[in-house]
Structure formats: structure tokens, C-alpha cells
Amino acid sequence: MSGQGDQTGGLPANAVGVLDADGAVTDGMPWAELDGRLGQVAITAMTATRGDWQLRMLRIDGAANDTVHDTVHNIVHAVRLTGHAVSVPDGAQPVVTEVHQGVDVRVDADGAPVHTEVRMLVPWDGELAVVGGMSPMPSATVLDPPTGFPMIIAVRLGANDPAVPQIEEKIVGSSKKPMRILRTGLSIPEVELAPTPDGGHAITVLWPDRTREVVLLPARV
């Protein structure tokens, strides 16, 4: 995970950008405005939301003007996805917490905490950072994203701290003696991917409240 700093290259919050070999953003767009194309790259993008969490699923489908869809070669150097930004009041100091597969930024505004969080679900080896200077936001960068395979992040904006282990006592074994057990439970969305017959992807999401949902990411047309 890299440190805090302004590494967005002009990329705003809740956006997606294609990066060149020097890490500069060559094409960027707000997530809500994605419509099948990002610069010269054809993409498929979908969201799923439950509670404070939103899943953002992005697939590089190939060059926008390709008639033959290349699902073997990587056609972009990197893709960066940004989460929600939070404003830092005068005199306040953001608190950055490295969490499992992600990063959380906390800012106290008028005595009330605000958290913005990103978790990198697919692939697991994305680069996580806090970017944006005085309007910090978490971000995930995927190097050499494979064409035809989804990238998935989970973003959260809310007052709650990131989940921490809980303690419970159970009777374990024949000794009948209590044992303290640490457990984290299901604190972030979990996903499973499967190909569909049409060449797309079925993404099964298990939300923190144990609700299961299937999101269909269609094949490139």
C-alpha cells in the first residue's frame, strides 16, 4: 500500500481512469457516467448496492474500435478506481487505517466521524492508496488488468468504523471449560465469479447481512 498524497492525476472521487506506463491518467470518467467506453477502451460496468456498501464491477473488453474481441492480451497499463472523498475541516487530521484488502479514511467533522473505505475484492493484489490531498479519498489501482475479466471493488461511506474482531465465549470439547474465541464475522461483501454461456460473468455477492445476490455482467456485444 502506498502512502497518502495527491496521486489522482486529476481523477475525481467516484471515478475510473486509465493510466499510462508513467502512472498518468490518460482517460478518466465519473463512475456514474460510464457508458460502454472509456477513451479508446471498450468497457462493461455495473453496480450493486446494499446498506452502506456499493460494489463496482468493471471489465475491460478490448479496444473500442475492435471488431474481433481480444480476451488474451492486456491493452491498458493500469486502471485506477477512486472511492468517496471527504472534506477535512481546518485543524482536523485524517486518520488512515489499513484494513484487510483495503484502506479506510476517517475525518471528524463537527464531532461526528465520517469514514470512506475501499476494499479490493478482485483481483486481490491491487495497489491501495489514499489520494486527493485535502479532500482525501481511498483508491485502488490494478496493474496490467486482463482483458475480459472483471475488476471488483467495494466502497463505503458512513459513520461506522471498519469492522474489528469480536469476542465471544463458547464451551469447547469435553472439558466443558469456556474458551474465548475471536471472530471477525462477515464484515465486507464477498464475491464469487463464474462464466455464463453467453461469454459474460455471473457474480455472486454475499453481503455483510448474509443476503446473497447474483449480478450478471453481460458479454460484450
Tab-separated table of C-alpha atoms in Angstrom:
chain	number	residue	atom	x	y	z
A	1	MET	CA	0.000	0.000	0.000
A	2	SER	CA	1.352	3.393	-0.887
A	3	GLY	CA	1.083	6.408	1.347
A	4	GLN	CA	-1.137	9.449	1.392
A	5	GLY	CA	-0.698	12.114	-1.276
A	6	ASP	CA	-2.220	13.601	-4.381
A	7	GLN	CA	-1.725	10.805	-6.894
A	8	THR	CA	-5.029	11.067	-8.742
A	9	GLY	CA	-3.640	12.926	-11.757
A	10	GLY	CA	-6.840	14.984	-11.794
A	11	LEU	CA	-9.108	11.974	-11.309
A	12	PRO	CA	-12.088	12.964	-9.108
A	13	ALA	CA	-13.814	10.917	-6.448
A	14	ASN	CA	-16.023	8.015	-7.546
A	15	ALA	CA	-14.306	7.755	-10.904
A	16	VAL	CA	-12.349	5.398	-13.135
A	17	GLY	CA	-9.166	6.248	-15.001
A	18	VAL	CA	-6.849	4.518	-17.470
A	19	LEU	CA	-3.171	5.049	-16.615
A	20	ASP	CA	-0.108	5.040	-18.854
A	21	ALA	CA	3.245	3.478	-18.002
A	22	ASP	CA	4.241	6.621	-16.045
A	23	GLY	CA	1.107	6.471	-13.884
A	24	ALA	CA	-0.559	9.451	-15.558
A	25	VAL	CA	-4.296	9.332	-16.211
A	26	THR	CA	-4.878	9.295	-19.977
A	27	ASP	CA	-8.666	8.897	-19.837
A	28	GLY	CA	-10.968	9.305	-16.865
A	29	MET	CA	-14.672	9.475	-16.189
A	30	PRO	CA	-17.037	9.572	-13.187
A	31	TRP	CA	-18.348	6.110	-12.401
A	32	ALA	CA	-21.971	7.238	-12.803
A	33	GLU	CA	-21.290	8.410	-16.376
A	34	LEU	CA	-19.662	5.247	-17.733
A	35	ASP	CA	-21.435	4.104	-20.867
A	36	GLY	CA	-19.565	1.301	-22.568
A	37	ARG	CA	-16.434	3.245	-23.373
A	38	LEU	CA	-13.546	4.886	-21.561
A	39	GLY	CA	-11.431	6.784	-24.048
A	40	GLN	CA	-10.292	4.248	-26.616
A	41	VAL	CA	-11.203	1.270	-24.438
A	42	ALA	CA	-14.466	-0.665	-24.548
A	43	ILE	CA	-15.731	-1.494	-21.051
A	44	THR	CA	-18.633	-3.071	-19.214
A	45	ALA	CA	-19.523	-1.552	-15.825
A	46	MET	CA	-22.210	-2.379	-13.273
A	47	THR	CA	-23.014	-1.603	-9.642
A	48	ALA	CA	-24.827	-3.353	-6.810
A	49	THR	CA	-25.756	-1.587	-3.564
A	50	ARG	CA	-26.897	-2.755	-0.152
A	51	GLY	CA	-26.786	-0.637	3.005
A	52	ASP	CA	-23.594	1.449	3.189
A	53	TRP	CA	-21.801	-0.766	0.683
A	54	GLN	CA	-21.658	-0.469	-3.084
A	55	LEU	CA	-19.974	-2.985	-5.365
A	56	ARG	CA	-18.403	-1.567	-8.527
A	57	MET	CA	-17.649	-4.094	-11.250
A	58	LEU	CA	-15.577	-3.123	-14.276
A	59	ARG	CA	-14.399	-5.244	-17.182
A	60	ILE	CA	-12.008	-4.174	-19.946
A	61	ASP	CA	-13.493	-5.668	-23.118
A	62	GLY	CA	-10.908	-4.540	-25.677
A	63	ALA	CA	-10.140	-1.596	-27.905
A	64	ALA	CA	-13.280	0.414	-28.594
A	65	ASN	CA	-12.975	0.012	-32.362
A	66	ASP	CA	-12.153	-3.722	-32.361
A	67	THR	CA	-14.423	-5.990	-34.361
A	68	VAL	CA	-12.625	-9.069	-33.025
A	69	HIS	CA	-12.676	-9.081	-29.230
A	70	ASP	CA	-9.194	-9.815	-27.866
A	71	THR	CA	-9.505	-11.564	-24.492
A	72	VAL	CA	-5.867	-12.619	-24.249
A	73	HIS	CA	-3.674	-9.520	-24.274
A	74	ASN	CA	-3.690	-6.663	-21.780
A	75	ILE	CA	-4.447	-3.477	-23.684
A	76	VAL	CA	-4.021	-0.916	-20.870
A	77	HIS	CA	-1.161	-0.495	-18.422
A	78	ALA	CA	-3.324	0.158	-15.362
A	79	VAL	CA	-6.780	1.168	-14.172
A	80	ARG	CA	-7.466	3.306	-11.094
A	81	LEU	CA	-10.806	3.382	-9.271
A	82	THR	CA	-11.482	6.041	-6.630
A	83	GLY	CA	-13.928	5.941	-3.743
A	84	HIS	CA	-15.829	8.680	-1.949
A	85	ALA	CA	-13.951	11.848	-0.936
A	86	VAL	CA	-14.309	13.527	2.452
A	87	SER	CA	-13.591	17.168	3.244
A	88	VAL	CA	-11.088	17.882	6.007
A	89	PRO	CA	-12.116	20.792	8.279
A	90	ASP	CA	-9.489	23.327	9.301
A	91	GLY	CA	-7.352	21.920	12.070
A	92	ALA	CA	-8.567	18.354	11.572
A	93	GLN	CA	-6.301	15.452	10.693
A	94	PRO	CA	-7.479	12.478	8.610
A	95	VAL	CA	-6.848	9.067	10.143
A	96	VAL	CA	-5.887	6.351	7.654
A	97	THR	CA	-6.341	2.707	8.605
A	98	GLU	CA	-5.014	-0.159	6.538
A	99	VAL	CA	-7.630	-2.903	6.604
A	100	HIS	CA	-7.912	-6.343	5.049
A	101	GLN	CA	-7.823	-5.872	1.270
A	102	GLY	CA	-8.458	-2.163	1.650
A	103	VAL	CA	-7.960	1.238	3.197
A	104	ASP	CA	-10.204	3.445	5.346
A	105	VAL	CA	-10.046	7.219	5.857
A	106	ARG	CA	-11.700	8.801	8.900
A	107	VAL	CA	-12.356	12.506	9.314
A	108	ASP	CA	-14.072	14.062	12.328
A	109	ALA	CA	-16.343	16.893	11.240
A	110	ASP	CA	-18.337	18.795	13.907
A	111	GLY	CA	-17.699	15.957	16.334
A	112	ALA	CA	-19.161	13.307	14.038
A	113	PRO	CA	-16.887	10.752	12.348
A	114	VAL	CA	-17.113	10.152	8.618
A	115	HIS	CA	-15.459	7.120	7.036
A	116	THR	CA	-14.709	6.487	3.388
A	117	GLU	CA	-13.479	2.988	2.631
A	118	VAL	CA	-12.423	0.917	-0.377
A	119	ARG	CA	-11.894	-2.845	-0.460
A	120	MET	CA	-10.186	-4.532	-3.405
A	121	LEU	CA	-12.095	-7.767	-3.982
A	122	VAL	CA	-10.941	-8.843	-7.466
A	123	PRO	CA	-8.025	-9.055	-8.005
A	124	TRP	CA	-6.556	-9.205	-4.504
A	125	ASP	CA	-3.227	-7.663	-5.491
A	126	GLY	CA	-4.419	-4.181	-6.409
A	127	GLU	CA	-2.436	-1.200	-5.129
A	128	LEU	CA	-4.313	0.695	-2.426
A	129	ALA	CA	-3.645	4.317	-1.538
A	130	VAL	CA	-5.185	7.468	-0.106
A	131	VAL	CA	-5.183	10.252	-2.698
A	132	GLY	CA	-6.658	13.704	-3.193
A	133	GLY	CA	-4.810	15.990	-0.785
A	134	MET	CA	-7.238	17.985	1.401
A	135	SER	CA	-10.215	16.056	0.056
A	136	PRO	CA	-8.826	12.584	0.688
A	137	MET	CA	-10.310	9.513	-0.908
A	138	PRO	CA	-9.246	5.870	-0.968
A	139	SER	CA	-8.295	4.395	-4.315
A	140	ALA	CA	-7.417	1.038	-5.864
A	141	THR	CA	-5.107	0.625	-8.854
A	142	VAL	CA	-4.932	-2.580	-10.883
A	143	LEU	CA	-1.764	-3.051	-12.941
A	144	ASP	CA	-1.996	-4.884	-16.268
A	145	PRO	CA	-5.705	-5.686	-15.912
A	146	PRO	CA	-6.581	-8.723	-18.035
A	147	THR	CA	-8.945	-8.114	-20.902
A	148	GLY	CA	-12.254	-9.905	-20.464
A	149	PHE	CA	-12.033	-10.435	-16.681
A	150	PRO	CA	-13.821	-8.229	-14.117
A	151	MET	CA	-12.222	-5.966	-11.556
A	152	ILE	CA	-14.379	-5.520	-8.439
A	153	ILE	CA	-14.115	-3.044	-5.581
A	154	ALA	CA	-16.445	-2.374	-2.659
A	155	VAL	CA	-16.840	1.222	-1.460
A	156	ARG	CA	-18.448	2.513	1.718
A	157	LEU	CA	-19.278	5.961	3.090
A	158	GLY	CA	-20.652	6.104	6.624
A	159	ALA	CA	-20.154	6.872	10.294
A	160	ASN	CA	-19.154	3.375	11.417
A	161	ASP	CA	-15.575	2.269	11.998
A	162	PRO	CA	-14.193	-0.579	9.886
A	163	ALA	CA	-15.141	-3.936	11.331
A	164	VAL	CA	-12.871	-5.312	14.082
A	165	PRO	CA	-12.751	-8.780	15.659
A	166	GLN	CA	-15.464	-9.585	18.173
A	167	ILE	CA	-15.003	-11.726	21.276
A	168	GLU	CA	-17.349	-14.480	22.334
A	169	GLU	CA	-17.145	-17.318	24.840
A	170	LYS	CA	-18.002	-20.895	23.910
A	171	ILE	CA	-17.823	-24.286	25.587
A	172	VAL	CA	-15.322	-26.272	23.565
A	173	GLY	CA	-14.563	-30.003	23.768
A	174	SER	CA	-15.238	-32.465	26.555
A	175	SER	CA	-13.574	-30.383	29.275
A	176	LYS	CA	-16.660	-28.119	29.437
A	177	LYS	CA	-14.355	-25.186	30.027
A	178	PRO	CA	-15.149	-21.910	28.269
A	179	MET	CA	-12.761	-20.683	25.623
A	180	ARG	CA	-12.562	-17.146	24.329
A	181	ILE	CA	-12.833	-17.095	20.542
A	182	LEU	CA	-12.008	-14.149	18.326
A	183	ARG	CA	-14.074	-13.886	15.185
A	184	THR	CA	-14.413	-11.221	12.533
A	185	GLY	CA	-17.685	-12.417	11.069
A	186	LEU	CA	-18.645	-11.204	7.600
A	187	SER	CA	-17.694	-7.535	7.635
A	188	ILE	CA	-17.346	-6.764	3.920
A	189	PRO	CA	-19.044	-8.050	0.784
A	190	GLU	CA	-17.656	-11.326	-0.573
A	191	VAL	CA	-17.861	-12.335	-4.220
A	192	GLU	CA	-17.596	-15.428	-6.394
A	193	LEU	CA	-17.243	-15.319	-10.178
A	194	ALA	CA	-18.466	-17.805	-12.752
A	195	PRO	CA	-18.605	-17.596	-16.564
A	196	THR	CA	-22.010	-17.520	-18.257
A	197	PRO	CA	-22.848	-19.345	-21.504
A	198	ASP	CA	-23.002	-16.073	-23.443
A	199	GLY	CA	-19.419	-15.163	-22.528
A	200	GLY	CA	-20.282	-12.854	-19.636
A	201	HIS	CA	-19.902	-13.325	-15.883
A	202	ALA	CA	-22.243	-14.216	-13.026
A	203	ILE	CA	-21.045	-12.506	-9.834
A	204	THR	CA	-22.500	-13.935	-6.639
A	205	VAL	CA	-22.365	-11.394	-3.805
A	206	LEU	CA	-22.673	-12.288	-0.134
A	207	TRP	CA	-23.411	-9.037	1.696
A	208	PRO	CA	-22.435	-8.465	5.349
A	209	ASP	CA	-26.066	-9.039	6.436
A	210	ARG	CA	-25.823	-12.558	4.883
A	211	THR	CA	-28.077	-11.634	1.957
A	212	ARG	CA	-26.990	-13.325	-1.264
A	213	GLU	CA	-27.386	-11.654	-4.662
A	214	VAL	CA	-26.343	-12.600	-8.194
A	215	VAL	CA	-25.273	-9.830	-10.579
A	216	LEU	CA	-24.978	-10.648	-14.275
A	217	LEU	CA	-22.200	-8.870	-16.131
A	218	PRO	CA	-23.179	-9.379	-19.778
A	219	ALA	CA	-20.778	-10.291	-22.546
A	220	ARG	CA	-19.506	-7.550	-24.796
A	221	VAL	CA	-21.899	-7.149	-27.713
